[in-house]
Amino acid sequence: MKKEKNRSGSSMACTGSTKQHHRGRLTALSALVGCLALLSLGGCGSLHAKPPTDPDDLADYKAVNDPYEPFNRKMFSLNMWVYHKALRPVGRFWKNNIPQPIRTSVATLNETWRQPAVFFSDVGAGRPRRAGDSFMRFLLNMTTAGFYDVAQHLGYKQHETDPGMVMALWGVKSGPYIFLPGLGPTNFRDAAGYAIGQGLTPINYVPRGYGLISFNWGYNILGTFNTFADSTDQLDQLEHQSLDPYAFMRSAWQQQRQSQIDTLKADHRATTPDWY
């Protein structure tokens, strides 16, 4: 499960609003860095779970890689509270009242704007074929302003690559599992990768004004609506059918993430597309 990430913006199209926009984005990233720094303080007993002494329990403790479980469970509970109070009702309304073609176009728009970050990640991973696909996906889909997946029909299929996966390919250790408000399940490496990905997303550098601030806010908000509209059934099922929703989500995310990394490692396809 994966959630689409929000970027900071401003509602005023002027010089002052530009400064506010960049300040807001820096504040969000600073909060992320601050949270990671806080977690890294081993002396914070309320945040850190002590390793068990029993050998079997210790093996399980190391396998889940969740030394900050007390903190993570609190953040998970906070996220689910916000989900039930705000995001689930909005997601349900969006899903039940917005036609599927419009929801698909919004999803395609958000995916299109992420393609430059995917491209640079593919280059960093040394995967020219994937880089070519992501470059062509952005180029072709922008001919429809990003609302229609032209590239998919021309043989350039969507794939996931991000800085966190690239760092894994380079041998950077994942670090502990963490659950961050707004970001969800991740780890130290992928949280840093998220910050890098924001720096690789071109819309963050578009000069403000001329209505672009409203567009930036709009596509982020609609993307969030879309994400929860598609995820409400899964989250409801997770809560109702799992004895421990937190542990289930942690395991599911870790397995999905490892599968994405393994797929990237194994992708040694020729540079030319399949249809060539």
PDB file of C-alpha atoms in Angstrom:
ATOM      1  CA  MET A   1       0.000   0.000   0.000  1.00  0.00           C
ATOM      2  CA  LYS A   2       1.242   2.498  -0.950  1.00  0.00           C
ATOM      3  CA  LYS A   3       0.083   6.243  -0.531  1.00  0.00           C
ATOM      4  CA  GLU A   4       0.686   9.215  -2.937  1.00  0.00           C
ATOM      5  CA  LYS A   5       2.773  11.888  -1.177  1.00  0.00           C
ATOM      6  CA  ASN A   6       1.516  15.613  -0.728  1.00  0.00           C
ATOM      7  CA  ARG A   7       3.638  18.695  -1.436  1.00  0.00           C
ATOM      8  CA  SER A   8       3.385  22.054   0.336  1.00  0.00           C
ATOM      9  CA  GLY A   9       1.949  25.006  -1.546  1.00  0.00           C
ATOM     10  CA  SER A  10       0.546  28.507  -1.042  1.00  0.00           C
ATOM     11  CA  SER A  11      -2.731  30.152  -1.927  1.00  0.00           C
ATOM     12  CA  MET A  12      -1.279  33.557  -2.943  1.00  0.00           C
ATOM     13  CA  ALA A  13       0.146  34.088  -6.425  1.00  0.00           C
ATOM     14  CA  CYS A  14       2.799  36.684  -5.600  1.00  0.00           C
ATOM     15  CA  THR A  15       6.422  36.964  -4.515  1.00  0.00           C
ATOM     16  CA  GLY A  16       5.532  36.492  -0.857  1.00  0.00           C
ATOM     17  CA  SER A  17       3.533  33.356  -1.687  1.00  0.00           C
ATOM     18  CA  THR A  18       6.551  31.884  -3.468  1.00  0.00           C
ATOM     19  CA  LYS A  19       8.585  32.238  -0.294  1.00  0.00           C
ATOM     20  CA  GLN A  20       5.748  30.721   1.729  1.00  0.00           C
ATOM     21  CA  HIS A  21       5.531  27.781  -0.650  1.00  0.00           C
ATOM     22  CA  HIS A  22       9.229  26.954  -0.414  1.00  0.00           C
ATOM     23  CA  ARG A  23       9.148  27.538   3.342  1.00  0.00           C
ATOM     24  CA  GLY A  24       6.197  25.132   3.652  1.00  0.00           C
ATOM     25  CA  ARG A  25       7.959  22.424   1.662  1.00  0.00           C
ATOM     26  CA  LEU A  26      11.115  22.868   3.729  1.00  0.00           C
ATOM     27  CA  THR A  27       9.036  22.715   6.909  1.00  0.00           C
ATOM     28  CA  ALA A  28       7.515  19.392   5.869  1.00  0.00           C
ATOM     29  CA  LEU A  29      10.913  17.925   5.039  1.00  0.00           C
ATOM     30  CA  SER A  30      12.383  19.383   8.233  1.00  0.00           C
ATOM     31  CA  ALA A  31       9.633  17.702  10.231  1.00  0.00           C
ATOM     32  CA  LEU A  32      10.491  14.399   8.559  1.00  0.00           C
ATOM     33  CA  VAL A  33      14.188  14.829   9.340  1.00  0.00           C
ATOM     34  CA  GLY A  34      13.389  15.874  12.893  1.00  0.00           C
ATOM     35  CA  CYS A  35      11.211  12.833  13.422  1.00  0.00           C
ATOM     36  CA  LEU A  36      13.967  10.540  12.153  1.00  0.00           C
ATOM     37  CA  ALA A  37      16.490  12.270  14.408  1.00  0.00           C
ATOM     38  CA  LEU A  38      14.200  11.818  17.397  1.00  0.00           C
ATOM     39  CA  LEU A  39      13.784   8.136  16.659  1.00  0.00           C
ATOM     40  CA  SER A  40      17.532   7.702  16.364  1.00  0.00           C
ATOM     41  CA  LEU A  41      17.987   8.672  20.029  1.00  0.00           C
ATOM     42  CA  GLY A  42      18.436   5.323  21.680  1.00  0.00           C
ATOM     43  CA  GLY A  43      17.779   6.737  25.131  1.00  0.00           C
ATOM     44  CA  CYS A  44      14.122   7.495  24.434  1.00  0.00           C
ATOM     45  CA  GLY A  45      12.625   4.492  26.193  1.00  0.00           C
ATOM     46  CA  SER A  46       9.046   5.468  25.398  1.00  0.00           C
ATOM     47  CA  LEU A  47       9.843   5.277  21.677  1.00  0.00           C
ATOM     48  CA  HIS A  48      12.116   2.262  21.639  1.00  0.00           C
ATOM     49  CA  ALA A  49      11.108  -1.343  22.368  1.00  0.00           C
ATOM     50  CA  LYS A  50      13.709  -3.258  24.349  1.00  0.00           C
ATOM     51  CA  PRO A  51      15.010  -6.417  22.631  1.00  0.00           C
ATOM     52  CA  PRO A  52      13.615  -9.579  24.272  1.00  0.00           C
ATOM     53  CA  THR A  53      15.949 -11.971  26.047  1.00  0.00           C
ATOM     54  CA  ASP A  54      14.317 -15.182  24.831  1.00  0.00           C
ATOM     55  CA  PRO A  55      16.219 -16.455  21.727  1.00  0.00           C
ATOM     56  CA  ASP A  56      13.069 -17.225  19.718  1.00  0.00           C
ATOM     57  CA  ASP A  57      11.464 -13.901  20.584  1.00  0.00           C
ATOM     58  CA  LEU A  58      14.713 -12.118  19.775  1.00  0.00           C
ATOM     59  CA  ALA A  59      14.798 -13.767  16.334  1.00  0.00           C
ATOM     60  CA  ASP A  60      11.241 -12.564  15.658  1.00  0.00           C
ATOM     61  CA  TYR A  61      12.167  -9.095  16.944  1.00  0.00           C
ATOM     62  CA  LYS A  62      15.041  -8.861  14.485  1.00  0.00           C
ATOM     63  CA  ALA A  63      12.964 -10.283  11.618  1.00  0.00           C
ATOM     64  CA  VAL A  64      10.261  -7.603  11.801  1.00  0.00           C
ATOM     65  CA  ASN A  65      12.940  -4.885  12.173  1.00  0.00           C
ATOM     66  CA  ASP A  66      10.627  -2.703  14.260  1.00  0.00           C
ATOM     67  CA  PRO A  67      12.558  -1.444  17.311  1.00  0.00           C
ATOM     68  CA  TYR A  68      10.359   1.677  17.501  1.00  0.00           C
ATOM     69  CA  GLU A  69       7.114  -0.276  17.691  1.00  0.00           C
ATOM     70  CA  PRO A  70       5.652   1.712  20.629  1.00  0.00           C
ATOM     71  CA  PHE A  71       6.040   4.961  18.675  1.00  0.00           C
ATOM     72  CA  ASN A  72       4.938   3.364  15.407  1.00  0.00           C
ATOM     73  CA  ARG A  73       1.742   1.968  16.894  1.00  0.00           C
ATOM     74  CA  LYS A  74       0.815   5.401  18.232  1.00  0.00           C
ATOM     75  CA  MET A  75       1.378   6.932  14.801  1.00  0.00           C
ATOM     76  CA  PHE A  76      -0.639   4.142  13.187  1.00  0.00           C
ATOM     77  CA  SER A  77      -3.523   4.787  15.598  1.00  0.00           C
ATOM     78  CA  LEU A  78      -3.338   8.513  14.838  1.00  0.00           C
ATOM     79  CA  ASN A  79      -3.412   7.842  11.097  1.00  0.00           C
ATOM     80  CA  MET A  80      -6.410   5.523  11.427  1.00  0.00           C
ATOM     81  CA  TRP A  81      -8.236   8.106  13.556  1.00  0.00           C
ATOM     82  CA  VAL A  82      -7.745  10.720  10.831  1.00  0.00           C
ATOM     83  CA  TYR A  83      -8.753   8.118   8.250  1.00  0.00           C
ATOM     84  CA  HIS A  84     -12.080   7.389   9.960  1.00  0.00           C
ATOM     85  CA  LYS A  85     -12.871  11.010  10.813  1.00  0.00           C
ATOM     86  CA  ALA A  86     -11.970  12.604   7.484  1.00  0.00           C
ATOM     87  CA  LEU A  87     -10.276  10.574   4.772  1.00  0.00           C
ATOM     88  CA  ARG A  88     -12.630   7.598   4.643  1.00  0.00           C
ATOM     89  CA  PRO A  89     -15.818   9.707   4.268  1.00  0.00           C
ATOM     90  CA  VAL A  90     -14.157  11.830   1.594  1.00  0.00           C
ATOM     91  CA  GLY A  91     -12.799   8.754  -0.181  1.00  0.00           C
ATOM     92  CA  ARG A  92     -16.197   7.062  -0.126  1.00  0.00           C
ATOM     93  CA  PHE A  93     -17.920  10.176  -1.450  1.00  0.00           C
ATOM     94  CA  TRP A  94     -15.316  10.509  -4.197  1.00  0.00           C
ATOM     95  CA  LYS A  95     -15.636   6.877  -5.229  1.00  0.00           C
ATOM     96  CA  ASN A  96     -19.447   6.845  -5.197  1.00  0.00           C
ATOM     97  CA  ASN A  97     -20.002  10.165  -6.967  1.00  0.00           C
ATOM     98  CA  ILE A  98     -17.106  10.711  -9.358  1.00  0.00           C
ATOM     99  CA  PRO A  99     -17.232   8.656 -12.595  1.00  0.00           C
ATOM    100  CA  GLN A 100     -14.477   6.102 -13.076  1.00  0.00           C
ATOM    101  CA  PRO A 101     -13.034   7.802 -16.227  1.00  0.00           C
ATOM    102  CA  ILE A 102     -12.449  11.010 -14.244  1.00  0.00           C
ATOM    103  CA  ARG A 103     -10.835   9.125 -11.369  1.00  0.00           C
ATOM    104  CA  THR A 104      -8.611   7.288 -13.828  1.00  0.00           C
ATOM    105  CA  SER A 105      -7.555  10.595 -15.411  1.00  0.00           C
ATOM    106  CA  VAL A 106      -6.664  12.062 -12.014  1.00  0.00           C
ATOM    107  CA  ALA A 107      -4.597   8.979 -11.191  1.00  0.00           C
ATOM    108  CA  THR A 108      -2.838   9.218 -14.563  1.00  0.00           C
ATOM    109  CA  LEU A 109      -2.096  12.916 -13.988  1.00  0.00           C
ATOM    110  CA  ASN A 110      -0.420  12.208 -10.653  1.00  0.00           C
ATOM    111  CA  GLU A 111       1.515   9.294 -12.109  1.00  0.00           C
ATOM    112  CA  THR A 112       2.664  11.423 -15.063  1.00  0.00           C
ATOM    113  CA  TRP A 113       4.052  14.161 -12.817  1.00  0.00           C
ATOM    114  CA  ARG A 114       6.059  11.534 -10.924  1.00  0.00           C
ATOM    115  CA  GLN A 115       7.775  10.255 -14.071  1.00  0.00           C
ATOM    116  CA  PRO A 116      10.810  12.608 -13.966  1.00  0.00           C
ATOM    117  CA  ALA A 117      11.645  11.305 -10.472  1.00  0.00           C
ATOM    118  CA  VAL A 118      11.162   7.754 -11.762  1.00  0.00           C
ATOM    119  CA  PHE A 119      13.422   8.521 -14.740  1.00  0.00           C
ATOM    120  CA  PHE A 120      16.271   9.871 -12.601  1.00  0.00           C
ATOM    121  CA  SER A 121      15.888   6.900 -10.263  1.00  0.00           C
ATOM    122  CA  ASP A 122      16.118   4.507 -13.220  1.00  0.00           C
ATOM    123  CA  VAL A 123      19.282   6.275 -14.367  1.00  0.00           C
ATOM    124  CA  GLY A 124      20.730   6.041 -10.871  1.00  0.00           C
ATOM    125  CA  ALA A 125      19.916   2.335 -10.824  1.00  0.00           C
ATOM    126  CA  GLY A 126      21.767   1.832 -14.116  1.00  0.00           C
ATOM    127  CA  ARG A 127      18.647   0.558 -15.901  1.00  0.00           C
ATOM    128  CA  PRO A 128      18.590   2.301 -19.321  1.00  0.00           C
ATOM    129  CA  ARG A 129      15.555   0.389 -20.561  1.00  0.00           C
ATOM    130  CA  ARG A 130      13.464   1.435 -17.581  1.00  0.00           C
ATOM    131  CA  ALA A 131      14.812   4.998 -17.890  1.00  0.00           C
ATOM    132  CA  GLY A 132      13.764   5.071 -21.543  1.00  0.00           C
ATOM    133  CA  ASP A 133      10.287   3.854 -20.647  1.00  0.00           C
ATOM    134  CA  SER A 134       9.795   6.465 -17.915  1.00  0.00           C
ATOM    135  CA  PHE A 135      11.146   9.250 -20.158  1.00  0.00           C
ATOM    136  CA  MET A 136       8.773   8.296 -22.978  1.00  0.00           C
ATOM    137  CA  ARG A 137       5.865   7.928 -20.566  1.00  0.00           C
ATOM    138  CA  PHE A 138       6.314  11.515 -19.413  1.00  0.00           C
ATOM    139  CA  LEU A 139       6.846  12.844 -22.937  1.00  0.00           C
ATOM    140  CA  LEU A 140       3.867  11.036 -24.481  1.00  0.00           C
ATOM    141  CA  ASN A 141       1.413  11.488 -21.633  1.00  0.00           C
ATOM    142  CA  MET A 142       2.110  15.214 -21.440  1.00  0.00           C
ATOM    143  CA  THR A 143       0.643  15.509 -24.942  1.00  0.00           C
ATOM    144  CA  THR A 144      -2.706  15.042 -23.175  1.00  0.00           C
ATOM    145  CA  ALA A 145      -1.654  17.253 -20.216  1.00  0.00           C
ATOM    146  CA  GLY A 146      -1.057  14.057 -18.268  1.00  0.00           C
ATOM    147  CA  PHE A 147      -4.713  13.038 -18.085  1.00  0.00           C
ATOM    148  CA  TYR A 148      -4.574  10.070 -20.479  1.00  0.00           C
ATOM    149  CA  ASP A 149      -2.097   7.183 -20.503  1.00  0.00           C
ATOM    150  CA  VAL A 150      -1.053   7.343 -24.155  1.00  0.00           C
ATOM    151  CA  ALA A 151       2.283   5.675 -23.413  1.00  0.00           C
ATOM    152  CA  GLN A 152       0.668   2.518 -22.046  1.00  0.00           C
ATOM    153  CA  HIS A 153      -1.057   1.900 -25.381  1.00  0.00           C
ATOM    154  CA  LEU A 154       2.217   2.454 -27.251  1.00  0.00           C
ATOM    155  CA  GLY A 155       4.096  -0.185 -25.261  1.00  0.00           C
ATOM    156  CA  TYR A 156       5.660   1.930 -22.502  1.00  0.00           C
ATOM    157  CA  LYS A 157       4.260   0.308 -19.389  1.00  0.00           C
ATOM    158  CA  GLN A 158       4.176   1.900 -15.961  1.00  0.00           C
ATOM    159  CA  HIS A 159       6.736   0.730 -13.421  1.00  0.00           C
ATOM    160  CA  GLU A 160       7.858   1.801  -9.966  1.00  0.00           C
ATOM    161  CA  THR A 161      11.370   3.062  -9.259  1.00  0.00           C
ATOM    162  CA  ASP A 162      12.260   5.563  -6.551  1.00  0.00           C
ATOM    163  CA  PRO A 163      15.405   6.785  -4.767  1.00  0.00           C
ATOM    164  CA  GLY A 164      14.825   4.399  -1.869  1.00  0.00           C
ATOM    165  CA  MET A 165      14.923   1.423  -4.232  1.00  0.00           C
ATOM    166  CA  VAL A 166      18.065   2.794  -5.875  1.00  0.00           C
ATOM    167  CA  MET A 167      19.787   3.120  -2.512  1.00  0.00           C
ATOM    168  CA  ALA A 168      18.823  -0.485  -1.761  1.00  0.00           C
ATOM    169  CA  LEU A 169      20.413  -1.485  -5.070  1.00  0.00           C
ATOM    170  CA  TRP A 170      23.565   0.366  -4.029  1.00  0.00           C
ATOM    171  CA  GLY A 171      23.690  -1.628  -0.807  1.00  0.00           C
ATOM    172  CA  VAL A 172      22.361   0.989   1.617  1.00  0.00           C
ATOM    173  CA  LYS A 173      20.758  -0.737   4.604  1.00  0.00           C
ATOM    174  CA  SER A 174      17.063  -0.132   5.163  1.00  0.00           C
ATOM    175  CA  GLY A 175      17.361   0.894   8.781  1.00  0.00           C
ATOM    176  CA  PRO A 176      14.479   0.324  11.211  1.00  0.00           C
ATOM    177  CA  TYR A 177      10.853   0.177  10.146  1.00  0.00           C
ATOM    178  CA  ILE A 178       8.926   3.346  10.994  1.00  0.00           C
ATOM    179  CA  PHE A 179       5.346   4.529  10.566  1.00  0.00           C
ATOM    180  CA  LEU A 180       5.172   8.281   9.985  1.00  0.00           C
ATOM    181  CA  PRO A 181       2.035  10.423   9.964  1.00  0.00           C
ATOM    182  CA  GLY A 182       1.079  11.327   6.414  1.00  0.00           C
ATOM    183  CA  LEU A 183       3.777   9.084   4.946  1.00  0.00           C
ATOM    184  CA  GLY A 184       2.670   5.746   6.372  1.00  0.00           C
ATOM    185  CA  PRO A 185       4.827   2.603   6.548  1.00  0.00           C
ATOM    186  CA  THR A 186       8.455   3.141   5.577  1.00  0.00           C
ATOM    187  CA  ASN A 187      11.997   2.851   6.928  1.00  0.00           C
ATOM    188  CA  PHE A 188      14.923   5.230   7.411  1.00  0.00           C
ATOM    189  CA  ARG A 189      16.298   4.603   3.911  1.00  0.00           C
ATOM    190  CA  ASP A 190      12.960   5.037   2.151  1.00  0.00           C
ATOM    191  CA  ALA A 191      12.053   8.113   4.206  1.00  0.00           C
ATOM    192  CA  ALA A 192      15.296   9.697   3.006  1.00  0.00           C
ATOM    193  CA  GLY A 193      14.430   8.490  -0.493  1.00  0.00           C
ATOM    194  CA  TYR A 194      11.078  10.249  -0.243  1.00  0.00           C
ATOM    195  CA  ALA A 195      12.828  13.549   0.521  1.00  0.00           C
ATOM    196  CA  ILE A 196      15.164  13.020  -2.443  1.00  0.00           C
ATOM    197  CA  GLY A 197      12.189  12.189  -4.653  1.00  0.00           C
ATOM    198  CA  GLN A 198      10.604  15.524  -3.776  1.00  0.00           C
ATOM    199  CA  GLY A 199      13.757  17.211  -5.036  1.00  0.00           C
ATOM    200  CA  LEU A 200      13.487  15.288  -8.312  1.00  0.00           C
ATOM    201  CA  THR A 201       9.859  16.262  -8.936  1.00  0.00           C
ATOM    202  CA  PRO A 202       9.794  19.182 -11.409  1.00  0.00           C
ATOM    203  CA  ILE A 203       6.487  20.669 -10.317  1.00  0.00           C
ATOM    204  CA  ASN A 204       8.177  21.712  -7.074  1.00  0.00           C
ATOM    205  CA  TYR A 205      10.369  24.064  -9.121  1.00  0.00           C
ATOM    206  CA  VAL A 206       7.717  25.608 -11.375  1.00  0.00           C
ATOM    207  CA  PRO A 207       7.608  29.397 -10.814  1.00  0.00           C
ATOM    208  CA  ARG A 208       4.574  30.295  -8.771  1.00  0.00           C
ATOM    209  CA  GLY A 209       1.860  32.590  -9.966  1.00  0.00           C
ATOM    210  CA  TYR A 210      -0.210  32.418 -13.134  1.00  0.00           C
ATOM    211  CA  GLY A 211      -2.592  30.008 -11.426  1.00  0.00           C
ATOM    212  CA  LEU A 212       0.064  27.311 -10.957  1.00  0.00           C
ATOM    213  CA  ILE A 213      -0.246  27.405  -7.176  1.00  0.00           C
ATOM    214  CA  SER A 214      -3.924  26.533  -7.452  1.00  0.00           C
ATOM    215  CA  PHE A 215      -3.051  23.750  -9.881  1.00  0.00           C
ATOM    216  CA  ASN A 216      -0.387  22.396  -7.510  1.00  0.00           C
ATOM    217  CA  TRP A 217      -2.821  22.326  -4.603  1.00  0.00           C
ATOM    218  CA  GLY A 218      -5.587  20.937  -6.788  1.00  0.00           C
ATOM    219  CA  TYR A 219      -3.730  17.992  -8.228  1.00  0.00           C
ATOM    220  CA  ASN A 220      -2.327  17.045  -4.815  1.00  0.00           C
ATOM    221  CA  ILE A 221      -5.728  17.198  -3.127  1.00  0.00           C
ATOM    222  CA  LEU A 222      -7.452  15.299  -5.922  1.00  0.00           C
ATOM    223  CA  GLY A 223      -4.639  12.756  -5.880  1.00  0.00           C
ATOM    224  CA  THR A 224      -5.207  12.239  -2.149  1.00  0.00           C
ATOM    225  CA  PHE A 225      -8.944  11.797  -2.699  1.00  0.00           C
ATOM    226  CA  ASN A 226      -8.218   9.288  -5.438  1.00  0.00           C
ATOM    227  CA  THR A 227      -5.774   7.335  -3.297  1.00  0.00           C
ATOM    228  CA  PHE A 228      -8.226   6.885  -0.449  1.00  0.00           C
ATOM    229  CA  ALA A 229     -11.124   6.199  -2.802  1.00  0.00           C
ATOM    230  CA  ASP A 230      -9.160   3.234  -4.121  1.00  0.00           C
ATOM    231  CA  SER A 231      -7.924   2.158  -0.676  1.00  0.00           C
ATOM    232  CA  THR A 232     -11.000   2.336   1.562  1.00  0.00           C
ATOM    233  CA  ASP A 233     -12.132  -1.226   0.852  1.00  0.00           C
ATOM    234  CA  GLN A 234      -8.649  -2.592   1.557  1.00  0.00           C
ATOM    235  CA  LEU A 235      -8.260  -0.613   4.769  1.00  0.00           C
ATOM    236  CA  ASP A 236     -11.717  -1.627   5.991  1.00  0.00           C
ATOM    237  CA  GLN A 237     -10.946  -5.263   5.260  1.00  0.00           C
ATOM    238  CA  LEU A 238      -7.612  -4.912   7.052  1.00  0.00           C
ATOM    239  CA  GLU A 239      -9.312  -3.624  10.203  1.00  0.00           C
ATOM    240  CA  HIS A 240     -12.173  -6.102  10.236  1.00  0.00           C
ATOM    241  CA  GLN A 241     -10.361  -9.308   9.307  1.00  0.00           C
ATOM    242  CA  SER A 242      -6.943  -8.884  10.896  1.00  0.00           C
ATOM    243  CA  LEU A 243      -6.276  -9.647  14.558  1.00  0.00           C
ATOM    244  CA  ASP A 244      -3.497  -7.052  14.530  1.00  0.00           C
ATOM    245  CA  PRO A 245      -3.969  -4.521  11.697  1.00  0.00           C
ATOM    246  CA  TYR A 246      -0.716  -2.754  12.523  1.00  0.00           C
ATOM    247  CA  ALA A 247       1.387  -5.924  12.298  1.00  0.00           C
ATOM    248  CA  PHE A 248      -0.436  -7.033   9.142  1.00  0.00           C
ATOM    249  CA  MET A 249       0.211  -3.711   7.390  1.00  0.00           C
ATOM    250  CA  ARG A 250       3.843  -3.759   8.460  1.00  0.00           C
ATOM    251  CA  SER A 251       4.357  -7.259   7.058  1.00  0.00           C
ATOM    252  CA  ALA A 252       2.460  -6.504   3.838  1.00  0.00           C
ATOM    253  CA  TRP A 253       4.441  -3.321   3.215  1.00  0.00           C
ATOM    254  CA  GLN A 254       7.806  -4.965   3.914  1.00  0.00           C
ATOM    255  CA  GLN A 255       7.011  -7.836   1.540  1.00  0.00           C
ATOM    256  CA  GLN A 256       5.766  -5.485  -1.182  1.00  0.00           C
ATOM    257  CA  ARG A 257       8.813  -3.269  -0.822  1.00  0.00           C
ATOM    258  CA  GLN A 258      11.213  -6.199  -1.030  1.00  0.00           C
ATOM    259  CA  SER A 259       9.373  -7.470  -4.104  1.00  0.00           C
ATOM    260  CA  GLN A 260       9.804  -4.078  -5.822  1.00  0.00           C
ATOM    261  CA  ILE A 261      13.523  -4.052  -5.016  1.00  0.00           C
ATOM    262  CA  ASP A 262      13.968  -7.635  -6.239  1.00  0.00           C
ATOM    263  CA  THR A 263      12.176  -6.762  -9.494  1.00  0.00           C
ATOM    264  CA  LEU A 264      14.512  -3.800 -10.037  1.00  0.00           C
ATOM    265  CA  LYS A 265      17.588  -5.930  -9.341  1.00  0.00           C
ATOM    266  CA  ALA A 266      16.462  -8.602 -11.800  1.00  0.00           C
ATOM    267  CA  ASP A 267      15.565  -6.187 -14.620  1.00  0.00           C
ATOM    268  CA  HIS A 268      18.385  -6.506 -17.145  1.00  0.00           C
ATOM    269  CA  ARG A 269      16.276  -6.178 -20.284  1.00  0.00           C
ATOM    270  CA  ALA A 270      17.654  -4.918 -23.564  1.00  0.00           C
ATOM    271  CA  THR A 271      17.393  -1.184 -24.115  1.00  0.00           C
ATOM    272  CA  THR A 272      14.950  -1.450 -27.021  1.00  0.00           C
ATOM    273  CA  PRO A 273      11.230  -1.734 -26.112  1.00  0.00           C
ATOM    274  CA  ASP A 274       9.400  -5.044 -26.528  1.00  0.00           C
ATOM    275  CA  TRP A 275       7.319  -3.717 -29.415  1.00  0.00           C
ATOM    276  CA  TYR A 276      10.371  -2.576 -31.471  1.00  0.00           C
TER     277      TYR A 276
END
